[in-house]
Amino acid sequence: MTATNEPSFRESVDLMFNRAASLMDLPPGLEEKIRVCNATYTVRFGVRLRGDIHTFTGYRSVHSEHMEPVKGGIRYATAVNQDEVEALAALMTYKCALVETPFGGSKGGLCIDPRKYEEHELEQITRRFAYELAKRDLINPSQNVPAPDMGTGEREMAWMADQYARMNTTDINSRACVTGKPLNAGGIAGRVEATGRGIQYALREFFRHPEDMQKAGLSGKLDGKRVIVQGLGNVGYHAAKFLSEEDGSKIVGIIEWDGALYNPDGIDVESVRQWIVKHGGVSGYPDATHSAEGGAVLEEDCDILVPAALEGVINLSNADRIKAPLIIEAANGPVTAGADEILRKKGTVIIPDMYANAGGVTVSYFEWVKNLSHIRFGRMQRRQEEARHELIVSELERLDRYLGDAWSMSPDFKAKYLRGADELELVRSGLDDTMRIAYQSMREVWHSRDDVEDLRTAAYIVAIDRVSKSYRAKGL
Ligand code: GLU
């Protein structure tokens, strides 16, 4: 996807790391220790399918074990390779540090086109891959906890968790060995939508700071902002849906593998999603203009560009034509180091991947804690909270009667106030808080230092500083 004279994905991440590290005062050697990937395990295994033995190649890379378990998704795609998995593992280290989830960074991948296999075949392949990883503690509740990524979801996580449990029959915490599981297999409410929800919370937080908006030449609120989304997969779909349905943003462009849709009056995200489910792509969708050359829509006029597909889509070949003043990286690594420099010089504000898409790992953290505590969030408090609220409501009702026509409670106050928070509400509140605090820690560095021009460098500085403190505490 990237132009040939560009560095690889991993080199691109290293370049961005170096840029930030050069502005820090790290002890000699520690910078190198943090940057390098600790280990990458490659496995090749055979599975008998349709009468033949098929050989698959998979990876699990551990970038940093300054905190354990290490955390990060497992991707199923034909383009998976060691360089990509290592770049993604490094991003996980910085991401976890930035949003303060107590994990090191890891990532996995399997070279496979999942669409070519039946469900029972995918189960066989996934279980075998999970077996290979689990027997080396590369799936383990206290060592290494995978999660979904591109091409995987709740179903694969349930198979992996079950495979681990079969191999570790006496491990009472076995459910905590992977996150992103379905609710009935130890998952948590709100995990599927979490990354998209995180994008929404990140943008809401950005739009709370007029100074930051000004840097992008934007003002006002999310309401009415024109958004182009690349990739209507789990992350892009939820982000676009929430932004349009809850914040009043207008989705003017949607880019998919078979071209792009554009409509300056706005596109209905839910109906495009249904169209894709039915027809496999966006071609033929009636209520927008379709262009076969999808990439060109990245360059259309809009307020916010949301690349939510692959790495390297904004690169040396198109960066100078990108018009959006604000880019939020829903995917990992969508902007190459070269493109980043061009955009920075143009004054484009980029909300970087390690922050923007951290909603997934944040809710994964809540799921892991839920699994280790063996209890659903809110189970102990909810009714007690309602009972205490009942006390206030009955006092207010007494006042209401006493004051007659002079005052009365708002019609829906009682029902709203009485209801104690369920797991989904608690998850959303924890995610919102995490996204706000992490943004504030980045912007503080961005605004307080003259040598920090952009949010990405600020994010790296915050993350590297935390990782370095953790290594130093270990005596390094
Ligand atoms: N795959 C997601 C990511 O890149 C989620 C990782 C996780 O939940 O551990 O952040």
Short mmCIF file of C-alpha atoms and ligand atoms in Angstrom, two decimals:
data_model
loop_
_atom_site.label_atom_id
_atom_site.label_comp_id
_atom_site.label_asym_id
_atom_site.label_seq_id
_atom_site.Cartn_x
_atom_site.Cartn_y
_atom_site.Cartn_z
CA MET A 1 0.00 0.00 0.00
CA THR A 2 2.82 2.43 0.81
CA ALA A 3 5.08 4.03 -1.79
CA THR A 4 8.24 2.00 -2.44
CA ASN A 5 10.65 4.60 -1.09
CA GLU A 6 8.96 4.51 2.28
CA PRO A 7 10.19 2.66 5.34
CA SER A 8 8.38 -0.48 6.46
CA PHE A 9 5.61 -0.22 9.05
CA ARG A 10 7.97 -1.18 11.87
CA GLU A 11 10.61 1.27 10.72
CA SER A 12 7.90 3.93 10.52
CA VAL A 13 6.92 3.28 14.16
CA ASP A 14 10.61 3.36 15.15
CA LEU A 15 11.09 6.70 13.35
CA MET A 16 8.18 8.20 15.25
CA PHE A 17 9.56 6.75 18.48
CA ASN A 18 13.03 8.20 17.75
CA ARG A 19 11.59 11.60 17.05
CA ALA A 20 10.00 11.68 20.50
CA ALA A 21 12.91 9.99 22.29
CA SER A 22 15.32 12.62 20.91
CA LEU A 23 13.37 15.23 22.87
CA MET A 24 13.67 13.25 26.10
CA ASP A 25 16.45 12.78 28.52
CA LEU A 26 16.61 9.00 28.74
CA PRO A 27 19.63 7.23 30.23
CA PRO A 28 21.88 5.79 27.53
CA GLY A 29 20.81 2.30 26.53
CA LEU A 30 17.33 2.56 27.98
CA GLU A 31 15.98 4.19 24.84
CA GLU A 32 17.23 1.24 22.79
CA LYS A 33 15.82 -1.24 25.33
CA ILE A 34 12.38 0.31 25.08
CA ARG A 35 12.37 0.53 21.27
CA VAL A 36 13.38 -3.01 20.41
CA CYS A 37 10.96 -5.88 20.24
CA ASN A 38 11.76 -8.47 22.95
CA ALA A 39 10.80 -11.60 21.01
CA THR A 40 8.76 -12.82 18.09
CA TYR A 41 7.64 -16.41 17.92
CA THR A 42 6.86 -17.84 14.49
CA VAL A 43 4.87 -21.03 14.23
CA ARG A 44 4.04 -23.15 11.22
CA PHE A 45 1.45 -25.82 11.77
CA GLY A 46 -0.54 -28.20 9.63
CA VAL A 47 -4.28 -28.83 9.73
CA ARG A 48 -6.03 -31.55 7.77
CA LEU A 49 -8.87 -29.94 5.82
CA ARG A 50 -10.88 -31.27 2.90
CA GLY A 51 -8.63 -34.35 2.72
CA ASP A 52 -5.35 -32.39 2.48
CA ILE A 53 -2.83 -31.03 4.95
CA HIS A 54 -2.79 -27.21 4.90
CA THR A 55 0.17 -25.41 6.44
CA PHE A 56 -0.38 -22.08 8.18
CA THR A 57 2.10 -19.49 9.44
CA GLY A 58 1.35 -17.52 12.60
CA TYR A 59 3.17 -15.05 14.83
CA ARG A 60 3.02 -13.76 18.37
CA SER A 61 5.35 -10.91 19.07
CA VAL A 62 6.14 -9.58 22.55
CA HIS A 63 7.45 -6.05 22.36
CA SER A 64 7.79 -5.12 26.02
CA GLU A 65 7.32 -6.99 29.29
CA HIS A 66 7.80 -4.02 31.60
CA MET A 67 4.33 -5.00 32.80
CA GLU A 68 2.72 -8.43 32.59
CA PRO A 69 0.60 -9.82 31.17
CA VAL A 70 1.40 -8.42 27.76
CA LYS A 71 -1.64 -7.53 25.70
CA GLY A 72 -2.69 -7.16 22.09
CA GLY A 73 -4.92 -8.58 19.41
CA ILE A 74 -4.54 -11.45 16.97
CA ARG A 75 -5.10 -10.55 13.32
CA TYR A 76 -6.23 -12.89 10.55
CA ALA A 77 -5.17 -11.58 7.13
CA THR A 78 -3.13 -12.75 4.16
CA ALA A 79 -0.78 -9.75 4.48
CA VAL A 80 0.29 -10.63 8.05
CA ASN A 81 4.08 -10.72 8.39
CA GLN A 82 6.73 -10.39 11.08
CA ASP A 83 7.43 -6.70 10.40
CA GLU A 84 3.76 -5.80 10.74
CA VAL A 85 3.21 -7.87 13.89
CA GLU A 86 6.27 -6.29 15.52
CA ALA A 87 5.13 -2.76 14.61
CA LEU A 88 1.69 -3.49 16.04
CA ALA A 89 3.19 -5.01 19.21
CA ALA A 90 5.28 -1.87 19.75
CA LEU A 91 2.18 0.30 19.33
CA MET A 92 0.44 -1.83 21.96
CA THR A 93 3.22 -1.09 24.47
CA TYR A 94 2.83 2.67 23.97
CA LYS A 95 -0.96 2.49 23.79
CA CYS A 96 -1.27 0.60 27.08
CA ALA A 97 1.12 3.02 28.79
CA LEU A 98 -0.76 6.05 27.47
CA VAL A 99 -4.20 4.92 28.64
CA GLU A 100 -2.82 3.35 31.83
CA THR A 101 -3.88 -0.23 31.31
CA PRO A 102 -1.39 -2.31 33.31
CA PHE A 103 -0.02 -4.34 30.42
CA GLY A 104 3.06 -4.73 28.27
CA GLY A 105 2.68 -4.81 24.50
CA SER A 106 2.16 -7.80 22.24
CA LYS A 107 0.46 -8.68 18.96
CA GLY A 108 -0.27 -11.77 16.95
CA GLY A 109 -1.24 -12.68 13.46
CA LEU A 110 -2.11 -15.60 11.25
CA CYS A 111 -1.57 -15.54 7.47
CA ILE A 112 -4.98 -16.60 6.30
CA ASP A 113 -7.93 -15.33 4.31
CA PRO A 114 -10.72 -16.26 6.73
CA ARG A 115 -13.39 -15.86 4.03
CA LYS A 116 -12.03 -18.93 2.26
CA TYR A 117 -12.89 -21.31 5.10
CA GLU A 118 -16.05 -22.78 6.57
CA GLU A 119 -16.80 -22.03 10.20
CA HIS A 120 -15.85 -25.52 11.42
CA GLU A 121 -12.55 -25.28 9.50
CA LEU A 122 -11.75 -21.90 11.04
CA GLU A 123 -12.48 -23.41 14.44
CA GLN A 124 -10.02 -26.23 13.80
CA ILE A 125 -7.34 -23.80 12.60
CA THR A 126 -7.92 -21.38 15.50
CA ARG A 127 -7.82 -24.11 18.12
CA ARG A 128 -4.58 -25.46 16.69
CA PHE A 129 -3.01 -21.98 16.60
CA ALA A 130 -4.20 -21.35 20.17
CA TYR A 131 -2.70 -24.68 21.26
CA GLU A 132 0.67 -23.73 19.78
CA LEU A 133 0.62 -20.37 21.55
CA ALA A 134 -0.78 -21.61 24.88
CA LYS A 135 1.82 -24.34 25.30
CA ARG A 136 4.49 -21.61 25.17
CA ASP A 137 2.58 -19.30 27.55
CA LEU A 138 1.87 -16.94 24.67
CA ILE A 139 -1.76 -17.31 25.73
CA ASN A 140 -1.96 -17.17 29.50
CA PRO A 141 -4.01 -15.03 31.94
CA SER A 142 -0.92 -13.77 33.75
CA GLN A 143 1.57 -13.74 30.86
CA ASN A 144 -0.02 -12.93 27.53
CA VAL A 145 -3.66 -12.07 26.85
CA PRO A 146 -4.74 -11.84 23.19
CA ALA A 147 -7.85 -10.10 21.89
CA PRO A 148 -9.64 -9.58 18.58
CA ASP A 149 -8.13 -7.57 15.76
CA MET A 150 -8.71 -7.41 11.99
CA GLY A 151 -10.36 -10.62 10.78
CA THR A 152 -11.10 -11.98 14.26
CA GLY A 153 -13.90 -11.38 16.74
CA GLU A 154 -15.88 -12.84 19.62
CA ARG A 155 -16.19 -16.24 17.96
CA GLU A 156 -12.43 -16.78 17.60
CA MET A 157 -11.82 -15.53 21.16
CA ALA A 158 -14.38 -18.03 22.52
CA TRP A 159 -12.56 -20.88 20.72
CA MET A 160 -9.20 -19.74 22.05
CA ALA A 161 -10.49 -19.40 25.61
CA ASP A 162 -12.02 -22.86 25.43
CA GLN A 163 -8.81 -24.33 24.00
CA TYR A 164 -6.80 -22.79 26.83
CA ALA A 165 -9.29 -24.06 29.42
CA ARG A 166 -9.04 -27.62 28.01
CA MET A 167 -5.26 -27.47 28.34
CA ASN A 168 -5.37 -25.94 31.85
CA THR A 169 -8.25 -27.68 33.53
CA THR A 170 -7.38 -26.51 37.06
CA ASP A 171 -6.72 -22.86 36.26
CA ILE A 172 -9.55 -21.03 37.99
CA ASN A 173 -8.68 -17.85 36.04
CA SER A 174 -8.64 -19.48 32.64
CA ARG A 175 -11.31 -17.15 31.26
CA ALA A 176 -8.91 -14.23 31.65
CA CYS A 177 -6.59 -15.79 29.04
CA VAL A 178 -8.13 -13.78 26.19
CA THR A 179 -10.48 -10.79 26.01
CA GLY A 180 -13.15 -9.84 23.52
CA LYS A 181 -15.12 -13.01 24.28
CA PRO A 182 -18.89 -13.21 23.86
CA LEU A 183 -20.90 -12.31 26.98
CA ASN A 184 -21.92 -15.91 27.57
CA ALA A 185 -18.27 -17.02 27.57
CA GLY A 186 -16.98 -14.49 30.07
CA GLY A 187 -17.04 -11.36 27.91
CA ILE A 188 -18.09 -7.91 29.01
CA ALA A 189 -20.90 -5.63 27.85
CA GLY A 190 -19.70 -2.99 25.40
CA ARG A 191 -16.47 -4.67 24.20
CA VAL A 192 -17.53 -5.10 20.56
CA GLU A 193 -18.32 -1.40 20.15
CA ALA A 194 -15.46 -0.25 22.42
CA THR A 195 -12.91 0.93 19.84
CA GLY A 196 -15.54 2.88 17.89
CA ARG A 197 -16.94 4.28 21.13
CA GLY A 198 -13.40 5.33 22.08
CA ILE A 199 -13.10 7.28 18.80
CA GLN A 200 -16.30 9.13 19.68
CA TYR A 201 -15.09 9.93 23.21
CA ALA A 202 -11.69 11.03 21.88
CA LEU A 203 -13.32 13.46 19.44
CA ARG A 204 -15.69 14.75 22.12
CA GLU A 205 -12.70 15.46 24.32
CA PHE A 206 -10.82 17.18 21.47
CA PHE A 207 -13.83 19.41 20.86
CA ARG A 208 -13.87 20.43 24.53
CA HIS A 209 -10.64 22.36 23.97
CA PRO A 210 -11.03 25.49 21.79
CA GLU A 211 -7.24 25.96 21.65
CA ASP A 212 -6.80 22.50 20.12
CA MET A 213 -9.63 22.99 17.64
CA GLN A 214 -8.03 26.25 16.62
CA LYS A 215 -4.82 24.45 15.70
CA ALA A 216 -6.87 22.51 13.15
CA GLY A 217 -8.76 25.64 12.11
CA LEU A 218 -11.99 24.18 13.47
CA SER A 219 -14.52 25.61 15.85
CA GLY A 220 -17.89 24.75 17.37
CA LYS A 221 -19.00 21.23 18.15
CA LEU A 222 -19.08 17.81 16.52
CA ASP A 223 -22.62 18.61 15.44
CA GLY A 224 -22.67 19.25 11.68
CA LYS A 225 -19.01 18.34 11.13
CA ARG A 226 -18.39 16.57 7.80
CA VAL A 227 -16.70 13.21 8.31
CA ILE A 228 -15.10 10.75 5.86
CA VAL A 229 -14.57 7.22 7.14
CA GLN A 230 -12.29 4.69 5.51
CA GLY A 231 -13.34 1.14 6.33
CA LEU A 232 -16.76 0.21 7.66
CA GLY A 233 -15.53 -2.76 9.67
CA ASN A 234 -16.16 -3.07 13.40
CA VAL A 235 -14.23 0.09 14.33
CA GLY A 236 -15.22 2.37 11.43
CA TYR A 237 -18.85 1.30 11.57
CA HIS A 238 -19.30 1.97 15.28
CA ALA A 239 -17.38 5.25 15.17
CA ALA A 240 -19.42 6.52 12.20
CA LYS A 241 -22.69 5.28 13.70
CA PHE A 242 -22.16 6.94 17.09
CA LEU A 243 -20.84 10.20 15.60
CA SER A 244 -23.78 10.54 13.25
CA GLU A 245 -26.56 9.22 15.51
CA GLU A 246 -25.46 10.74 18.81
CA ASP A 247 -23.31 13.78 18.00
CA GLY A 248 -24.97 15.08 14.84
CA SER A 249 -21.88 14.71 12.64
CA LYS A 250 -22.52 14.22 8.93
CA ILE A 251 -20.87 11.18 7.33
CA VAL A 252 -20.20 12.50 3.81
CA GLY A 253 -17.87 9.75 2.60
CA ILE A 254 -17.42 6.02 3.22
CA ILE A 255 -14.50 4.20 1.62
CA GLU A 256 -14.55 0.42 1.30
CA TRP A 257 -12.52 -2.22 -0.58
CA ASP A 258 -14.73 -1.92 -3.69
CA GLY A 259 -14.80 1.86 -3.99
CA ALA A 260 -16.25 4.79 -2.10
CA LEU A 261 -19.58 6.46 -1.45
CA TYR A 262 -19.87 10.21 -1.33
CA ASN A 263 -22.84 12.39 -0.54
CA PRO A 264 -22.40 15.96 0.73
CA ASP A 265 -25.83 15.75 2.40
CA GLY A 266 -24.77 12.82 4.56
CA ILE A 267 -24.96 9.04 4.29
CA ASP A 268 -26.98 6.77 6.55
CA VAL A 269 -24.36 4.53 8.16
CA GLU A 270 -26.72 1.80 9.28
CA SER A 271 -28.23 1.34 5.82
CA VAL A 272 -24.77 1.18 4.20
CA ARG A 273 -23.75 -1.42 6.76
CA GLN A 274 -26.84 -3.49 5.93
CA TRP A 275 -26.04 -3.08 2.22
CA ILE A 276 -22.50 -4.37 2.78
CA VAL A 277 -23.76 -7.35 4.79
CA LYS A 278 -26.15 -8.23 1.95
CA HIS A 279 -24.04 -7.43 -1.12
CA GLY A 280 -20.47 -7.78 0.15
CA GLY A 281 -19.45 -4.20 -0.68
CA VAL A 282 -20.69 -0.65 -1.23
CA SER A 283 -21.12 -0.92 -5.04
CA GLY A 284 -24.70 -0.30 -6.10
CA TYR A 285 -25.70 1.51 -2.91
CA PRO A 286 -28.43 3.89 -4.11
CA ASP A 287 -28.26 7.01 -1.92
CA ALA A 288 -24.74 8.26 -2.69
CA THR A 289 -22.35 8.67 -5.61
CA HIS A 290 -20.12 5.64 -6.04
CA SER A 291 -16.59 5.98 -7.31
CA ALA A 292 -14.56 2.89 -8.11
CA GLU A 293 -11.31 4.67 -7.18
CA GLY A 294 -11.99 4.69 -3.43
CA GLY A 295 -8.64 6.17 -2.38
CA ALA A 296 -9.47 9.46 -4.10
CA VAL A 297 -12.25 10.10 -1.57
CA LEU A 298 -9.58 10.24 1.18
CA GLU A 299 -8.61 13.51 -0.52
CA GLU A 300 -12.11 15.01 -0.56
CA ASP A 301 -13.03 18.09 1.38
CA CYS A 302 -14.21 17.32 4.94
CA ASP A 303 -13.64 18.37 8.55
CA ILE A 304 -12.60 15.03 10.02
CA LEU A 305 -10.97 12.08 8.29
CA VAL A 306 -11.23 8.71 10.05
CA PRO A 307 -8.92 6.09 8.52
CA ALA A 308 -10.27 2.90 10.11
CA ALA A 309 -8.86 0.23 7.83
CA LEU A 310 -5.24 -0.66 7.11
CA GLU A 311 -1.81 0.74 7.90
CA GLY A 312 -0.03 2.99 5.42
CA VAL A 313 -3.07 4.32 3.56
CA ILE A 314 -1.93 7.92 3.94
CA ASN A 315 1.60 7.91 2.59
CA LEU A 316 4.10 9.87 0.49
CA SER A 317 1.96 9.39 -2.60
CA ASN A 318 -1.16 11.15 -1.31
CA ALA A 319 -0.31 13.07 1.89
CA ASP A 320 0.00 16.49 0.25
CA ARG A 321 -3.46 16.13 -1.30
CA ILE A 322 -5.26 15.31 1.97
CA LYS A 323 -7.59 18.23 2.70
CA ALA A 324 -9.00 17.23 6.09
CA PRO A 325 -7.69 19.56 8.81
CA LEU A 326 -8.21 16.85 11.45
CA ILE A 327 -7.34 13.16 11.12
CA ILE A 328 -8.20 10.66 13.82
CA GLU A 329 -6.34 7.37 13.40
CA ALA A 330 -8.90 4.68 14.15
CA ALA A 331 -6.65 2.06 12.50
CA ASN A 332 -3.13 1.31 13.66
CA GLY A 333 -0.47 3.09 11.60
CA PRO A 334 -2.66 4.53 8.80
CA VAL A 335 -0.26 7.48 8.35
CA THR A 336 3.35 6.62 7.44
CA ALA A 337 6.24 8.50 9.03
CA GLY A 338 6.86 10.35 5.75
CA ALA A 339 3.23 11.36 5.38
CA ASP A 340 3.16 12.41 9.02
CA GLU A 341 5.93 14.91 8.33
CA ILE A 342 4.16 16.36 5.29
CA LEU A 343 0.88 16.70 7.19
CA ARG A 344 2.58 18.20 10.23
CA LYS A 345 4.15 20.88 8.04
CA LYS A 346 0.75 21.60 6.50
CA GLY A 347 -0.74 22.11 9.97
CA THR A 348 -3.03 19.07 9.85
CA VAL A 349 -3.85 17.91 13.37
CA ILE A 350 -3.55 14.14 13.81
CA ILE A 351 -5.06 12.39 16.81
CA PRO A 352 -2.65 9.45 16.90
CA ASP A 353 -3.56 5.77 16.76
CA MET A 354 -2.02 4.82 20.09
CA TYR A 355 -4.54 7.10 21.75
CA ALA A 356 -7.44 7.18 19.30
CA ASN A 357 -8.06 3.45 19.06
CA ALA A 358 -7.23 2.59 22.67
CA GLY A 359 -10.90 2.05 23.53
CA GLY A 360 -10.57 -1.62 22.60
CA VAL A 361 -7.75 -2.45 24.97
CA THR A 362 -9.28 -0.28 27.69
CA VAL A 363 -12.48 -2.33 27.72
CA SER A 364 -10.37 -5.48 27.36
CA TYR A 365 -8.75 -4.45 30.63
CA PHE A 366 -12.17 -4.19 32.27
CA GLU A 367 -13.02 -7.65 30.91
CA TRP A 368 -9.79 -9.13 32.25
CA VAL A 369 -10.47 -7.63 35.69
CA LYS A 370 -14.05 -8.96 35.55
CA ASN A 371 -12.74 -12.45 34.72
CA LEU A 372 -10.22 -12.37 37.56
CA SER A 373 -12.80 -11.14 40.06
CA HIS A 374 -15.39 -13.65 38.80
CA ILE A 375 -18.22 -11.17 39.16
CA ARG A 376 -20.11 -8.86 36.83
CA PHE A 377 -19.50 -5.15 37.36
CA GLY A 378 -22.32 -3.56 39.32
CA ARG A 379 -23.74 -6.81 40.69
CA MET A 380 -23.11 -5.92 44.34
CA GLN A 381 -23.94 -2.19 44.21
CA ARG A 382 -26.75 -1.71 41.75
CA ARG A 383 -29.80 -2.36 43.95
CA GLN A 384 -28.19 -0.74 46.96
CA GLU A 385 -27.61 2.37 44.86
CA GLU A 386 -31.24 2.27 43.78
CA ALA A 387 -32.38 1.94 47.39
CA ARG A 388 -30.40 5.01 48.43
CA HIS A 389 -31.76 6.98 45.50
CA GLU A 390 -35.25 5.88 46.52
CA LEU A 391 -34.75 7.69 49.84
CA ILE A 392 -34.08 10.99 48.07
CA VAL A 393 -36.91 10.50 45.61
CA SER A 394 -39.44 9.86 48.38
CA GLU A 395 -38.29 13.01 50.19
CA LEU A 396 -38.69 14.97 46.95
CA GLU A 397 -42.15 13.48 46.49
CA ARG A 398 -43.05 14.70 49.96
CA LEU A 399 -41.84 18.18 49.04
CA ASP A 400 -43.76 17.98 45.78
CA ARG A 401 -46.98 17.28 47.68
CA TYR A 402 -46.27 20.00 50.20
CA LEU A 403 -45.49 22.70 47.60
CA GLY A 404 -48.56 21.88 45.52
CA ASP A 405 -48.60 23.76 42.20
CA ALA A 406 -45.56 25.88 43.09
CA TRP A 407 -43.06 23.10 42.24
CA SER A 408 -43.04 19.59 40.87
CA MET A 409 -40.43 17.04 39.89
CA SER A 410 -39.50 16.87 36.19
CA PRO A 411 -41.51 14.06 34.57
CA ASP A 412 -38.71 11.58 33.85
CA PHE A 413 -36.46 12.51 36.78
CA LYS A 414 -37.68 9.70 39.05
CA ALA A 415 -37.19 6.88 36.56
CA LYS A 416 -33.78 8.18 35.44
CA TYR A 417 -32.47 8.87 38.90
CA LEU A 418 -33.66 5.63 40.45
CA ARG A 419 -32.00 3.33 37.98
CA GLY A 420 -28.65 2.02 39.25
CA ALA A 421 -25.84 1.63 36.71
CA ASP A 422 -25.58 -1.70 34.90
CA GLU A 423 -22.40 -3.19 33.47
CA LEU A 424 -22.69 -1.39 30.13
CA GLU A 425 -23.08 2.00 31.77
CA LEU A 426 -20.10 1.35 34.04
CA VAL A 427 -17.98 0.23 31.08
CA ARG A 428 -18.89 3.38 29.16
CA SER A 429 -18.15 5.58 32.13
CA GLY A 430 -14.75 3.92 32.66
CA LEU A 431 -13.94 4.26 28.97
CA ASP A 432 -15.00 7.89 28.82
CA ASP A 433 -12.88 8.71 31.86
CA THR A 434 -9.88 6.89 30.38
CA MET A 435 -10.14 8.70 27.04
CA ARG A 436 -10.47 12.10 28.70
CA ILE A 437 -7.55 11.64 31.06
CA ALA A 438 -5.23 10.22 28.39
CA TYR A 439 -6.05 13.09 26.03
CA GLN A 440 -5.32 15.61 28.76
CA SER A 441 -1.96 14.02 29.50
CA MET A 442 -1.02 14.30 25.79
CA ARG A 443 -2.22 17.86 25.35
CA GLU A 444 -0.38 19.01 28.42
CA VAL A 445 2.91 17.99 26.80
CA TRP A 446 1.76 19.37 23.43
CA HIS A 447 1.01 22.80 24.86
CA SER A 448 3.69 23.10 27.49
CA ARG A 449 6.74 22.35 25.34
CA ASP A 450 7.85 24.47 22.40
CA ASP A 451 9.76 21.58 20.88
CA VAL A 452 6.64 19.35 20.69
CA GLU A 453 4.71 20.25 17.55
CA ASP A 454 2.13 17.51 17.44
CA LEU A 455 -0.07 15.18 19.46
CA ARG A 456 1.73 12.06 18.23
CA THR A 457 5.08 13.18 19.59
CA ALA A 458 3.35 14.20 22.81
CA ALA A 459 1.70 10.77 23.05
CA TYR A 460 5.02 9.00 22.55
CA ILE A 461 6.68 11.19 25.19
CA VAL A 462 3.99 10.39 27.78
CA ALA A 463 4.11 6.67 26.94
CA ILE A 464 7.92 6.34 26.78
CA ASP A 465 8.25 8.22 30.05
CA ARG A 466 5.90 5.78 31.79
CA VAL A 467 7.57 2.71 30.30
CA SER A 468 11.02 4.01 31.24
CA LYS A 469 9.91 4.62 34.83
CA SER A 470 8.65 1.10 35.01
CA TYR A 471 11.94 -0.32 33.69
CA ARG A 472 13.90 1.85 36.11
CA ALA A 473 11.81 0.58 39.00
CA LYS A 474 12.87 -2.91 37.96
CA GLY A 475 16.50 -1.84 38.28
CA LEU A 476 17.34 -1.29 34.61
N1 GLU B 1 -6.63 -5.31 18.72
C1 GLU B 1 -6.95 -4.19 19.52
C2 GLU B 1 -5.86 -3.14 19.44
O1 GLU B 1 -5.12 -3.08 18.50
C3 GLU B 1 -7.33 -4.58 20.93
C4 GLU B 1 -6.25 -5.15 21.75
C5 GLU B 1 -6.73 -5.71 23.09
O2 GLU B 1 -7.87 -5.53 23.43
O3 GLU B 1 -5.91 -6.31 23.78
O4 GLU B 1 -5.75 -2.28 20.26
#
